[in-house]
Short mmCIF file of C-alpha atoms in Angstrom, two decimals:
data_model
loop_
_atom_site.label_atom_id
_atom_site.label_comp_id
_atom_site.label_asym_id
_atom_site.label_seq_id
_atom_site.Cartn_x
_atom_site.Cartn_y
_atom_site.Cartn_z
CA MET A 19 -25.41 4.14 -7.55
CA ASN A 20 -25.42 5.07 -3.88
CA LYS A 21 -22.45 5.94 -1.67
CA LYS A 22 -22.11 2.43 -0.26
CA GLY A 23 -21.84 0.92 -3.74
CA LYS A 24 -19.26 3.50 -4.80
CA THR A 25 -17.33 2.85 -1.61
CA ALA A 26 -17.32 -0.91 -2.23
CA ILE A 27 -16.04 -0.43 -5.79
CA PHE A 28 -13.42 2.04 -4.58
CA MET A 29 -12.18 -0.40 -1.94
CA VAL A 30 -11.92 -3.28 -4.43
CA VAL A 31 -9.99 -1.11 -6.92
CA ALA A 32 -7.77 0.30 -4.15
CA THR A 33 -7.01 -3.20 -2.88
CA LEU A 34 -6.07 -4.36 -6.37
CA LEU A 35 -3.86 -1.28 -6.75
CA ASN A 36 -2.16 -2.11 -3.46
CA LEU A 37 -1.50 -5.68 -4.62
CA VAL A 38 -0.07 -4.45 -7.93
CA LEU A 39 2.20 -2.02 -6.07
CA LEU A 40 3.31 -4.82 -3.77
CA LEU A 41 4.14 -7.02 -6.74
CA ILE A 42 6.05 -4.23 -8.49
CA PHE A 43 8.14 -3.42 -5.41
CA PHE A 44 8.63 -7.13 -4.72
CA ILE A 45 10.13 -7.63 -8.17
CA LEU A 46 12.16 -4.39 -8.12
CA LEU A 47 13.67 -5.09 -4.70
CA PHE A 48 14.44 -8.67 -5.75
CA MET A 49 16.35 -7.38 -8.77
CA ILE A 50 18.20 -4.82 -6.65
CA LEU A 51 19.00 -6.96 -3.61
CA PHE A 52 19.76 -10.23 -5.39
CA GLY A 53 20.93 -8.91 -8.74
CA LEU A 54 22.78 -5.64 -8.40
CA LEU A 55 24.01 -5.80 -4.81
CA PRO A 56 26.01 -9.05 -5.08
CA SER A 57 27.54 -7.97 -8.40
CA THR A 58 28.69 -4.62 -6.98
CA ILE A 59 29.81 -6.04 -3.62
CA PRO A 60 30.76 -9.72 -4.21
CA ALA A 61 31.94 -10.24 -0.63
CA ILE A 62 28.45 -9.55 0.71
CA MET A 63 27.19 -12.99 -0.29
CA ASP A 64 29.97 -14.68 1.72
CA ILE A 65 28.54 -13.40 4.99
CA GLN A 66 26.31 -16.02 6.65
CA ALA A 67 23.87 -13.45 8.03
CA MET A 68 23.11 -12.13 4.54
CA SER A 69 21.20 -15.31 3.72
CA PHE A 70 18.72 -14.16 6.39
CA VAL A 71 18.99 -10.38 6.08
CA LEU A 72 18.53 -10.01 2.31
CA PRO A 73 15.21 -11.92 2.14
CA LEU A 74 14.01 -10.04 5.22
CA LEU A 75 14.86 -6.70 3.58
CA TRP A 76 13.21 -7.92 0.41
CA PHE A 77 9.89 -8.82 2.04
CA ALA A 78 9.74 -6.00 4.59
CA GLY A 79 10.93 -3.39 2.11
CA SER A 80 8.38 -4.33 -0.52
CA ILE A 81 5.54 -4.29 2.02
CA PHE A 82 6.65 -0.95 3.48
CA LEU A 83 7.14 0.71 0.09
CA SER A 84 3.82 -0.50 -1.27
CA PHE A 85 1.98 0.70 1.84
CA PHE A 86 3.75 4.06 1.73
CA VAL A 87 3.04 4.70 -1.96
CA TYR A 88 -0.53 3.39 -1.59
CA SER A 89 -1.29 5.73 1.30
CA LYS A 90 0.16 8.72 -0.58
CA LEU A 91 -1.90 7.86 -3.67
CA ILE A 92 -5.11 7.47 -1.67
CA LYS A 93 -4.56 10.79 0.11
CA TRP A 94 -3.87 12.49 -3.21
CA ALA A 95 -6.94 10.95 -4.89
CA THR A 96 -9.15 11.84 -1.92
CA LYS A 97 -8.09 15.46 -2.10
CA LYS A 98 -8.04 15.81 -5.89
CA PHE A 99 -11.40 14.13 -6.61
CA ASP A 100 -13.13 15.21 -3.36
CA LEU A 101 -13.86 11.61 -2.39
CA GLU A 102 -14.88 12.44 1.17
CA ASN A 103 -18.18 13.78 -0.16
CA LYS A 104 -18.68 11.04 -2.74
CA LEU A 105 -17.90 7.95 -0.65
CA ASP A 106 -19.46 6.59 2.50
CA PRO A 107 -17.04 6.54 5.46
CA ILE A 108 -16.05 3.01 6.35
CA PHE A 109 -14.71 3.46 9.85
CA THR A 110 -16.27 6.33 11.77
CA PRO A 111 -16.70 6.52 15.52
CA LYS A 112 -20.33 6.35 16.65
CA ARG A 113 -20.24 9.86 18.05
CA TYR A 114 -19.43 11.28 14.60
CA ARG A 115 -22.08 9.36 12.65
CA LYS A 116 -24.97 11.36 11.31
CA GLU A 117 -28.47 10.38 12.29
CA LYS A 118 -30.18 8.84 9.29
CA GLY A 119 -33.67 9.71 10.49
CA GLU A 120 -35.24 6.45 9.38
#
């Protein structure tokens, strides 16, 4: 398999990993924000703004956390498995592209 094929497979697997991370953080933050927080601070649900703020924290927090963990995992995997030499770069400026000599 050539570098482009390996890169395509890597991107599909990485995208699926990102979606799984998003789902995990989505569920965890839902349990924390809507399960534990109101039971520890019952007065927080009486505030009108919390009906807007809690879902916003839920969505934004899960997206941020999944992106953060995903980027750390990709950097770790790239360094540990030397993926820069095994995968074809997806986004490279034209001035840095190697001449293929075809």
